[in-house]
XYZ file of N, CA and C in Angstrom:
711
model
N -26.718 37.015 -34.630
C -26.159 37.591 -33.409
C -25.798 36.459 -32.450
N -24.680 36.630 -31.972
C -24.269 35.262 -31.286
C -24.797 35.706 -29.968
N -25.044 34.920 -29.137
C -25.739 34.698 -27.543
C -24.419 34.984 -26.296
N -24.399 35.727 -26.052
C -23.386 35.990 -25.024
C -24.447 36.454 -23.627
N -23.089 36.639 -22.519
C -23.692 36.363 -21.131
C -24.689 37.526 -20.960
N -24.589 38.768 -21.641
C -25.099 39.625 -21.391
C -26.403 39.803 -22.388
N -26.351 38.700 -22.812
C -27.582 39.030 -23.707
C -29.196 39.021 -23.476
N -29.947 39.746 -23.587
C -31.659 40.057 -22.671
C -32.093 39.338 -24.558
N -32.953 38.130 -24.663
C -33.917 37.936 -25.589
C -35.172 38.584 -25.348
N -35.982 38.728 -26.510
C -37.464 39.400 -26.086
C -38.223 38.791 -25.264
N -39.195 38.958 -24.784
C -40.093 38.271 -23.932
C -41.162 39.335 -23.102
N -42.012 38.632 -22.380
C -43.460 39.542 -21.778
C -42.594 39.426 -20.400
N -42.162 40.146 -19.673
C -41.383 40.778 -18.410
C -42.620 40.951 -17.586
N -43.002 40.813 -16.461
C -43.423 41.302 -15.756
C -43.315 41.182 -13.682
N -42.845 42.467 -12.826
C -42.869 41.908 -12.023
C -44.219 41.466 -11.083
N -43.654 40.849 -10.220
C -45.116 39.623 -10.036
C -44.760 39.854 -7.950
N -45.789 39.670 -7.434
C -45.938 39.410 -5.663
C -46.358 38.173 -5.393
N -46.062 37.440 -4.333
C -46.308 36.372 -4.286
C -46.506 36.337 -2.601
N -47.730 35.549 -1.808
C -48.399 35.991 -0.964
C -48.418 34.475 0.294
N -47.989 34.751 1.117
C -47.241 33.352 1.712
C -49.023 33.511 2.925
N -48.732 32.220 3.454
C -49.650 31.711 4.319
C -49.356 32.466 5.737
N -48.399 32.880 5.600
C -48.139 33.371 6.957
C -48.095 34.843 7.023
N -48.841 35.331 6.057
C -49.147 36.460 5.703
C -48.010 37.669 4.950
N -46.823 36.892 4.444
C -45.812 37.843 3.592
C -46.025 37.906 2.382
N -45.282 39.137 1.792
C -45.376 39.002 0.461
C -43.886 39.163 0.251
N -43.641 38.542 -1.416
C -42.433 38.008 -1.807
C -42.681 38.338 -2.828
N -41.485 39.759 -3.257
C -41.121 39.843 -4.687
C -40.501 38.664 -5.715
N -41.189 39.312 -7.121
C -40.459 38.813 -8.239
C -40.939 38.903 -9.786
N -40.401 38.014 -10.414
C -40.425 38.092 -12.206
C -41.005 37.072 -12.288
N -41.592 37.450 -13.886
C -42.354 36.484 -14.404
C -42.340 36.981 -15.761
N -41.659 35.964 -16.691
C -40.843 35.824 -17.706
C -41.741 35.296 -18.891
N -42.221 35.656 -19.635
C -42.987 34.932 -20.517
C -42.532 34.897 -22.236
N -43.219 33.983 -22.987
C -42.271 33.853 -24.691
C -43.423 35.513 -24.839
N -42.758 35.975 -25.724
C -43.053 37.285 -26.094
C -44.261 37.635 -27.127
N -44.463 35.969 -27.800
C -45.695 36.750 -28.264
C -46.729 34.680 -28.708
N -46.482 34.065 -27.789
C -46.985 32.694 -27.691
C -47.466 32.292 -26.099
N -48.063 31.427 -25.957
C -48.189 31.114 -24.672
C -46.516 29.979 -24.391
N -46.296 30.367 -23.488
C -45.499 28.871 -22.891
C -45.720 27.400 -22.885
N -44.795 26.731 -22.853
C -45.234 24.936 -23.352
C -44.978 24.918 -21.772
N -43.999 25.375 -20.800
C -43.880 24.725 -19.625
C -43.265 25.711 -18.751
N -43.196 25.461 -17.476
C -42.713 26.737 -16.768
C -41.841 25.981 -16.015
N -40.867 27.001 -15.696
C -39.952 26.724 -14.583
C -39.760 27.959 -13.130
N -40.173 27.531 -11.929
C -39.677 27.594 -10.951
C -38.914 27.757 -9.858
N -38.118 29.040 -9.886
C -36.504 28.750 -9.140
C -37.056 29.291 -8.242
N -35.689 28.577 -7.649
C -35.778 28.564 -6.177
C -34.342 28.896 -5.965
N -33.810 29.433 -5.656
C -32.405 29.810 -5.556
C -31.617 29.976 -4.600
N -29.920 30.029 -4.471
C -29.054 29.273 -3.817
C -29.509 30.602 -2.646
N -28.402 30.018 -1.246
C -28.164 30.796 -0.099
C -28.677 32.161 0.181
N -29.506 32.723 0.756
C -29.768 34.088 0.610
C -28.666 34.775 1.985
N -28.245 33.531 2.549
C -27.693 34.247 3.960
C -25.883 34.586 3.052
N -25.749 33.895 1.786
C -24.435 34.106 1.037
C -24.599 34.400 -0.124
N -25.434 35.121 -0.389
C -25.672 36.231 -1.711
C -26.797 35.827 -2.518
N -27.160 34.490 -2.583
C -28.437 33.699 -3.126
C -29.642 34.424 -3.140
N -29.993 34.817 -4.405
C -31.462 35.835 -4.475
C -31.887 35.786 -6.149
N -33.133 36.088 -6.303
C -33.595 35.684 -7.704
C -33.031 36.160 -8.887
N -31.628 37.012 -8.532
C -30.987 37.855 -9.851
C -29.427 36.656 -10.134
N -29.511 35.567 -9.127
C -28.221 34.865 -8.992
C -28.281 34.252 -10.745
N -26.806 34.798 -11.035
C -26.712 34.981 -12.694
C -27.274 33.434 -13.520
N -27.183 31.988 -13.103
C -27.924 31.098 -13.697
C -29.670 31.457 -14.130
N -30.098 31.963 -13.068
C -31.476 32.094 -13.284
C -31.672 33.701 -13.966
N -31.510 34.757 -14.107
C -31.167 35.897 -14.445
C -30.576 35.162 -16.185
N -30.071 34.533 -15.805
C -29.698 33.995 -17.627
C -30.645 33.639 -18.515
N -31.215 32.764 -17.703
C -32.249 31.764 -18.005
C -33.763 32.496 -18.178
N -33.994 33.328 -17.615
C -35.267 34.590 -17.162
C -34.816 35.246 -18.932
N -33.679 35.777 -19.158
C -32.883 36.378 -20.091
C -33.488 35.535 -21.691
N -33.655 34.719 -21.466
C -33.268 33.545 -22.904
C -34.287 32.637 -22.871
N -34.362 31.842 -21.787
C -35.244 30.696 -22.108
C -36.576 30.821 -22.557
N -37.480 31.842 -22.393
C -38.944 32.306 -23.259
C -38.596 32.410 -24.386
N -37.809 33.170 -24.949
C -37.579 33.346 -26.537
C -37.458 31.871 -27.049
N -36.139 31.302 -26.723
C -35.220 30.344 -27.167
C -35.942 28.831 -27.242
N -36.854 28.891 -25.598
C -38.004 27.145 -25.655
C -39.177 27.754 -24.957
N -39.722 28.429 -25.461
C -40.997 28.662 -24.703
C -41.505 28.902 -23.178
N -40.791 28.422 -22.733
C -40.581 28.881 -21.163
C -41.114 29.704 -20.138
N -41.975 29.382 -19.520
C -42.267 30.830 -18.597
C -41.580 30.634 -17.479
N -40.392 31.408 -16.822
C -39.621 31.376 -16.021
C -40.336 32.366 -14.698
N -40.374 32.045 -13.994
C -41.143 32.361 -12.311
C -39.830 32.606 -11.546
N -39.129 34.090 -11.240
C -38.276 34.001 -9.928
C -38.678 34.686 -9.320
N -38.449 34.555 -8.091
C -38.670 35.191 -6.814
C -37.403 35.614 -5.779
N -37.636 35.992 -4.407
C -36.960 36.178 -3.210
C -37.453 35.573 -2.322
N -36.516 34.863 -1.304
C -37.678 34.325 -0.529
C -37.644 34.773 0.472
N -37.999 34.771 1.590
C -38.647 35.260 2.619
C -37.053 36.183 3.055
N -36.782 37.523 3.418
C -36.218 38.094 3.537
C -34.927 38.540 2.792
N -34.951 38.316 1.829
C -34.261 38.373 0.572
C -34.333 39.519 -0.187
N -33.235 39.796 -0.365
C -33.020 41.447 -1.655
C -32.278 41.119 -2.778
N -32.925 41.567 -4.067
C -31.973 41.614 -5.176
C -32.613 42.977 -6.113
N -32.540 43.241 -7.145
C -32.751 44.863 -7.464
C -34.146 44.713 -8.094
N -35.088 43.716 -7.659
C -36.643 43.513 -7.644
C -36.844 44.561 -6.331
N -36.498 44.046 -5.302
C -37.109 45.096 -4.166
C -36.285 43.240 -2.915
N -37.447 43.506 -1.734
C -36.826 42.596 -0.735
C -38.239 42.513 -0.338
N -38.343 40.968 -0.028
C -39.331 39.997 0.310
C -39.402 40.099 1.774
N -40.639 40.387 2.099
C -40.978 40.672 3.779
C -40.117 39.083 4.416
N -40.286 39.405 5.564
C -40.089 38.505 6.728
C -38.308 38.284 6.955
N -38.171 37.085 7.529
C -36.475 36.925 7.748
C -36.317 35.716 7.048
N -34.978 35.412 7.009
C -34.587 34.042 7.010
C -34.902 33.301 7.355
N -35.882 31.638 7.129
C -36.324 31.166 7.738
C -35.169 29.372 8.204
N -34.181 29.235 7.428
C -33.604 27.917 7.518
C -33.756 26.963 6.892
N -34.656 27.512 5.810
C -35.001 26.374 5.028
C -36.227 25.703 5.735
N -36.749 26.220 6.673
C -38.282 25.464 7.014
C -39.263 26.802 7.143
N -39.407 27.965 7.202
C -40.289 28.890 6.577
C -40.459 28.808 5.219
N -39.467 28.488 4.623
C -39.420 28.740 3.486
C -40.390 28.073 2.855
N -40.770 26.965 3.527
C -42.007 25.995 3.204
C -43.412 26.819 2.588
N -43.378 28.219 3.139
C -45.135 28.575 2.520
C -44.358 29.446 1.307
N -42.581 29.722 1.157
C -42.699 30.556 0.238
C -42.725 29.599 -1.552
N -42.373 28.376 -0.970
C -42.353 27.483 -2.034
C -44.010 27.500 -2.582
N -45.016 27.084 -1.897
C -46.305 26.910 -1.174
C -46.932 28.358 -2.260
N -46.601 28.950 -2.139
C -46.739 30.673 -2.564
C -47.004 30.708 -3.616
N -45.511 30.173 -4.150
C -45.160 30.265 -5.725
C -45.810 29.599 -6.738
N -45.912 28.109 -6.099
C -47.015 27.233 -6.583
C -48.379 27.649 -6.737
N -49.010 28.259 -5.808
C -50.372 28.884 -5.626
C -50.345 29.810 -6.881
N -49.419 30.486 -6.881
C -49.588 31.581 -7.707
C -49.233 30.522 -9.242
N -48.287 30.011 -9.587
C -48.327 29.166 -11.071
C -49.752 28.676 -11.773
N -50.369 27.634 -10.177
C -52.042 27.178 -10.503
C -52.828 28.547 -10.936
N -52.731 29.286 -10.050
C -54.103 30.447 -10.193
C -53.854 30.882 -11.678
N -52.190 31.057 -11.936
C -52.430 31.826 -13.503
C -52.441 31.428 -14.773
N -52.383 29.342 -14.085
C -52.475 28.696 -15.072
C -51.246 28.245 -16.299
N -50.418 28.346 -15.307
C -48.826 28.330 -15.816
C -49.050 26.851 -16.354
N -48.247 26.446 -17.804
C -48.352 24.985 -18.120
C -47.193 24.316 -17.203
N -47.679 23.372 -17.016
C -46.330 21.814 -16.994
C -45.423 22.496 -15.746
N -45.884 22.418 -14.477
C -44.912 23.616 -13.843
C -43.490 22.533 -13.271
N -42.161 22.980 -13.227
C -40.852 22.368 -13.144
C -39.987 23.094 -11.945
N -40.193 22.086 -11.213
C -39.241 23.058 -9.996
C -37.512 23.189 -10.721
N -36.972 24.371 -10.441
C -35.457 24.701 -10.547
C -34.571 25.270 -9.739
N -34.003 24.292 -8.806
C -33.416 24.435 -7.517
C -31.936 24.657 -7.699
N -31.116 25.480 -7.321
C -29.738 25.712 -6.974
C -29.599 26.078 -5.684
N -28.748 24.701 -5.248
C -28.149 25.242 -3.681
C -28.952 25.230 -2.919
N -28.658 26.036 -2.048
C -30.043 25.898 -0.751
C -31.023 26.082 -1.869
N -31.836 26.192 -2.731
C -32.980 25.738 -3.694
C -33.019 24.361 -3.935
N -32.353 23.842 -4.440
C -32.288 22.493 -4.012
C -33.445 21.604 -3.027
N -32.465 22.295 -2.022
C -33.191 21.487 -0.278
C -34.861 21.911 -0.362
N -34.592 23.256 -0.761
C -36.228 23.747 -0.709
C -36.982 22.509 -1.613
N -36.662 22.437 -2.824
C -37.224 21.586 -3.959
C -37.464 20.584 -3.162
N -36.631 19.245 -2.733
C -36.443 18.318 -2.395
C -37.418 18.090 -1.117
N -37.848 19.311 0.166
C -38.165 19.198 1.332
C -39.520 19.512 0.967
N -39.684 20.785 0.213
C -41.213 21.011 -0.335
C -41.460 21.420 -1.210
N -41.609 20.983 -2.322
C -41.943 20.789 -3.470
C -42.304 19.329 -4.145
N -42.727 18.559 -2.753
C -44.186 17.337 -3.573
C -44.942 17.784 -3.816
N -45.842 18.463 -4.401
C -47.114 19.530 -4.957
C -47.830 18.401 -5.846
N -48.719 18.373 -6.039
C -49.216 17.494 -7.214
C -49.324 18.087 -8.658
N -48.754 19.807 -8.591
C -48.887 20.442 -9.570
C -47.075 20.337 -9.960
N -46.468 19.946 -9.433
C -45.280 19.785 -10.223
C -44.949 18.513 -10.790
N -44.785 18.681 -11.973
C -44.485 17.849 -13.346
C -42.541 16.992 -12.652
N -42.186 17.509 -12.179
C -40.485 17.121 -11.668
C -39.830 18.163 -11.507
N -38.733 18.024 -11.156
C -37.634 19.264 -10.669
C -36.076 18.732 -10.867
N -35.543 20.017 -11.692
C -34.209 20.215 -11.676
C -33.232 20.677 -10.804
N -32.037 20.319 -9.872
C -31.085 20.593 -8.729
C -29.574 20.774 -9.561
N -29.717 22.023 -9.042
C -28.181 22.618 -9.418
C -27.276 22.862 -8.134
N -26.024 21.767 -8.006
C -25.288 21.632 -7.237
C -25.948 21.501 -5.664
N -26.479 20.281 -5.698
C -27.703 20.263 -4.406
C -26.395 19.682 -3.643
N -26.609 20.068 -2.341
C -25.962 19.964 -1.584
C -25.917 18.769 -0.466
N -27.489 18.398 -0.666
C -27.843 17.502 0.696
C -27.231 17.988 2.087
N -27.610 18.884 2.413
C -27.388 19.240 3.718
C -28.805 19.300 4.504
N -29.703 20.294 4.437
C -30.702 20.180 5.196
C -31.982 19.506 4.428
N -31.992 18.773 3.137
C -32.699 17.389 2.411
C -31.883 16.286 3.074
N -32.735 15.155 3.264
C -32.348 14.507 4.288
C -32.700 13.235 3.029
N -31.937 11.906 3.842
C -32.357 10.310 2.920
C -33.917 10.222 3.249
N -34.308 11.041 4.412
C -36.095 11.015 4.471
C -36.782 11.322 3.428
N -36.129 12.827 3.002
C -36.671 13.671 2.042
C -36.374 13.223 0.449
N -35.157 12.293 0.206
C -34.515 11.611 -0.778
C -36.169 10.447 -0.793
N -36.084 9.924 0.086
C -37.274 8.930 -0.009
C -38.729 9.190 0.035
N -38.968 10.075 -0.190
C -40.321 10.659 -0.073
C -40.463 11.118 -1.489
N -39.462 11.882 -2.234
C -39.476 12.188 -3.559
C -39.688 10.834 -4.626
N -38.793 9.890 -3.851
C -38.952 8.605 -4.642
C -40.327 8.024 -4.788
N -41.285 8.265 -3.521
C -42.562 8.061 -3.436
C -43.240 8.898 -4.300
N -43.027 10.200 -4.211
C -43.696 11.310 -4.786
C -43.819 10.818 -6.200
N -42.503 10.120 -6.886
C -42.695 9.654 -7.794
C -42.345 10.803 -9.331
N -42.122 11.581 -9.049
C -41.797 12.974 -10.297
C -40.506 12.512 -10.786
N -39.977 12.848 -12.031
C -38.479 12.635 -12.316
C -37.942 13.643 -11.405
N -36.490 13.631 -11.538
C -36.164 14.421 -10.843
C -34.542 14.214 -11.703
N -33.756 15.526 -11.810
C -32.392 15.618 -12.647
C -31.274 16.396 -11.631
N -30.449 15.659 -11.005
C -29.423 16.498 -10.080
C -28.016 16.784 -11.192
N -27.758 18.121 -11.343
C -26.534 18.135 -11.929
C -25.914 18.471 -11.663
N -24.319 18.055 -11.164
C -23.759 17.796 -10.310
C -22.235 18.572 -10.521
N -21.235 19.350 -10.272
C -20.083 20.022 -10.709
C -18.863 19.156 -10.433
N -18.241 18.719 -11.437
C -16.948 17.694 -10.878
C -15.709 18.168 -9.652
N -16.176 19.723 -9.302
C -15.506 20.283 -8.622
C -16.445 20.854 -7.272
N -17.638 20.569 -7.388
C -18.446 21.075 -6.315
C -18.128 20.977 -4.700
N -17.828 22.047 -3.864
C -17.837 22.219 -2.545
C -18.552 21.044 -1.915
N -19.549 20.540 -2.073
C -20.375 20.009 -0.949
C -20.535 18.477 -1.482
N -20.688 18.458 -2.788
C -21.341 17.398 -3.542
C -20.893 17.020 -4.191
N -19.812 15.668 -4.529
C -19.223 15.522 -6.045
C -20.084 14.479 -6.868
N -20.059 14.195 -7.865
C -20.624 13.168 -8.819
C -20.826 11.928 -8.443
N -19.572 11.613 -7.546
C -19.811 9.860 -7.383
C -20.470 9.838 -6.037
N -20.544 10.867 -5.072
C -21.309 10.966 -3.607
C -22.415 11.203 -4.348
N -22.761 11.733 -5.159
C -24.051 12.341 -5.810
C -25.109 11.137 -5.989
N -24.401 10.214 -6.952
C -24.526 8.996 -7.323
C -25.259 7.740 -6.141
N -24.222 7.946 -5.401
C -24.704 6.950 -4.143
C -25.674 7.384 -3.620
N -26.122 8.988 -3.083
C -27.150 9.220 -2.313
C -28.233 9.350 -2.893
N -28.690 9.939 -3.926
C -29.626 9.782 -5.213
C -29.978 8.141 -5.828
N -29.590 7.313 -5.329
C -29.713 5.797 -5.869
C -30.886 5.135 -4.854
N -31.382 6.223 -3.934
C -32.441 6.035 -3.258
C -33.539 6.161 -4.140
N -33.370 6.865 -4.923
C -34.600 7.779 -5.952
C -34.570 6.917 -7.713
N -35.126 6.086 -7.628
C -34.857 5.203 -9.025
C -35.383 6.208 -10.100
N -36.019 7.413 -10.224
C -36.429 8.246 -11.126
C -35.476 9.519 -10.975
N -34.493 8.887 -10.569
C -33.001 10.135 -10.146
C -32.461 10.109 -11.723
N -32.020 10.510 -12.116
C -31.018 11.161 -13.075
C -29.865 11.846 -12.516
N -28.896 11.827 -12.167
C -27.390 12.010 -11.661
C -26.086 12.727 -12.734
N -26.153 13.879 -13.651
C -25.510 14.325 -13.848
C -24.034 15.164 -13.925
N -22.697 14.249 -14.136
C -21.694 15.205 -13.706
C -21.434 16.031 -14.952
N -20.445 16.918 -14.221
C -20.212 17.961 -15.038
C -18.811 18.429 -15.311
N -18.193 17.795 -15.980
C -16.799 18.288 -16.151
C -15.904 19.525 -15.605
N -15.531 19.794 -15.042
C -14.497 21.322 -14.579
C -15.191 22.170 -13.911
N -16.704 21.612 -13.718
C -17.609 22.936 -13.341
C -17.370 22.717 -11.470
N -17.903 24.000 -11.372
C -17.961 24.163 -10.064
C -19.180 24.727 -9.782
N -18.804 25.142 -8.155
C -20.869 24.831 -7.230
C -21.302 26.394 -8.082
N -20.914 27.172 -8.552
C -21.476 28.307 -8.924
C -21.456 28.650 -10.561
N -20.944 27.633 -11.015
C -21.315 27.867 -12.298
C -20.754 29.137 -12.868
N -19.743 29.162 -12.455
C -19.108 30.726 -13.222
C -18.162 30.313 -14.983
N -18.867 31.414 -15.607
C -18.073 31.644 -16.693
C -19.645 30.619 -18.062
N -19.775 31.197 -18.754
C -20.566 30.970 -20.031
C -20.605 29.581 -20.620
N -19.847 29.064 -20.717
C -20.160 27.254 -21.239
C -20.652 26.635 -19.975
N -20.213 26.998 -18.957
C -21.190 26.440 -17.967
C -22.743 26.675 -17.974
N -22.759 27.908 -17.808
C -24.818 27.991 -18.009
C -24.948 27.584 -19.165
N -24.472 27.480 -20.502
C -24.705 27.058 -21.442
C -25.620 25.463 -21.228
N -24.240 24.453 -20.462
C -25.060 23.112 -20.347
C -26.027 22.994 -19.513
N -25.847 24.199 -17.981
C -27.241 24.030 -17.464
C -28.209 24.251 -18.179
N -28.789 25.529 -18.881
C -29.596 25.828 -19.535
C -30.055 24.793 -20.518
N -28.543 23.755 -21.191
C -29.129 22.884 -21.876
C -29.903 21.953 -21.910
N -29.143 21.892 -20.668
C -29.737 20.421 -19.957
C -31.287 20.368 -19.666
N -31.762 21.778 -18.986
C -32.704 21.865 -18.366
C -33.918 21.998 -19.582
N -33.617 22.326 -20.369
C -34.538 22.532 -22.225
C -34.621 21.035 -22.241
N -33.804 20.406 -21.854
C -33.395 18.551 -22.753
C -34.892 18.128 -22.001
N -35.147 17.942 -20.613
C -35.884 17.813 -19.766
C -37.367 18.107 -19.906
N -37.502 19.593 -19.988
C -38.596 20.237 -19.640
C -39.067 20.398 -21.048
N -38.441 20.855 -22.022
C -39.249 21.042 -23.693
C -38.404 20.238 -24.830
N -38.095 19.268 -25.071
C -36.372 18.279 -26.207
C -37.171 19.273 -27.239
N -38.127 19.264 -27.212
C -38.692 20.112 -28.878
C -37.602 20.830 -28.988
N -36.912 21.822 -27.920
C -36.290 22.883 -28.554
C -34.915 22.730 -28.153
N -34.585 21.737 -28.088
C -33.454 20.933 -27.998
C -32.666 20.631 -29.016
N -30.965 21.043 -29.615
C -29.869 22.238 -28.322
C -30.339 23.636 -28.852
N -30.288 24.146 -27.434
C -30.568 25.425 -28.008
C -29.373 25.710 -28.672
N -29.820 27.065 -29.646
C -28.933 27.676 -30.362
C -28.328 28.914 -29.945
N -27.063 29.172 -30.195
C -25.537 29.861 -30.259
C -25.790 31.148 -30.588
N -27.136 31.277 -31.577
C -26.747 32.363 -31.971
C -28.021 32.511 -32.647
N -28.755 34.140 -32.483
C -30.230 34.359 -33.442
C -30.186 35.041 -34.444
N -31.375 35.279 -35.280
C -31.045 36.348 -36.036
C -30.523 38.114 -35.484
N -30.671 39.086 -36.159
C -30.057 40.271 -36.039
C -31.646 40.876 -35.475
N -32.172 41.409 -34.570
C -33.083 42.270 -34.259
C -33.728 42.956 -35.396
């Protein structure tokens, strides 16, 4: 059976609450291989919620979709603090990217308590900034940035990660709104454990199937090579 956009692999589904310091709770999923434990988990954090950005945004919804079956994966999404997608909607408001600080804070809490392996932040867009601003945790293994923007991550926050010391993989769209490859390049050269990825024809949203294809690839290359490239196509159910 070949792998198309619409395709759901098996896996342990479950939705999950997640319980902020400032007393909210924040829907979401929690994605598990269907009948193994996970080698590593990933983390999203996802683009704009004030411009449609919420835990169903189709990269991660793909990835929730496939990556447990395909590399073992336990995929963690959420909403963050005032956020709706067809999970339900995460108490509180918009915070700017600096509330958002206990919902990152949250998620993490909740990975440790349940004992999630190897945990991997996975930032798109305003996720990104979140990753970059808070997500030094000592429980994260490194973090992946999809079309990071550097807008509210600062050369502070660029240099603090460098301290933090985690790899870290920005992949970058040769057509991206905010961010192109060779700006990418220069501002990330703060971070000697940067990895700087462009991306041929792609753009900041990743539309259309060979695109999530290489994110997804990329992000397996990183977090599990064991199951590195994924495959095109599974058996028949």
């Amino acid at each position: 059976m070949e792998i198309r956009a619409s395709t759901v692999l098996p896996a342990r589904r479950e939705p999950i609450e997640l319980h902020t310091g400032d007393g909210l709770t924040l829907v979401g999923e929690l994605a598990l291989p269907a009948d193994r434990p996970p080698v590593a988990t990933l983390v999203c954090l996802h683009p704009l919620p004030t411009h449609g950005g919420m835990m169903d945004s189709h990269v991660y919804k793909k990835a929730a979709n496939r990556l447990p079956a395909l590399a073992d994966l336990a995929v963690l999404r959420f909403n963050t603090r005032g956020t709706t997608s067809d999970r339900g909607t995460s108490q509180g408001a918009f915070g700017g990217g600096e509330d958002e600080r206990m919902d990152v804070a949250a998620a993490l809490e909740y990975a440790d308590f349940h004992d999630l392996p190897r945990v991997w932040l996975l930032g798109w867009s305003f996720g990104t900034e979140l990753a970059l601003k808070w997500g030094r945790d000592p429980l994260v293994e490194g973090a992946i940035l999809l079309s990071p923007p550097l807008h509210r991550a600062t050369d502070a926050d660029l240099d603090a990660w460098a301290e933090f010391g985690r790899p870290l993989t920005a992949m970058v769209p040769e057509f991206d709104d905010y961010l192109r490859p060779e700006q990418a390049r220069e501002r990330f050269s703060r971070v000697p454990q940067a990895e700087v990825v462009g991306v041929d024809d792609a753009k900041h949203l990743w539309v259309g199937e060979p695109y999530v294809r290489i994110v997804l690839d990329r992000i397996v290359l990183r977090v599990n090579p064991a199951a590195h490239p994924l495959p095109t196509e599974v058996p028949d159910a």
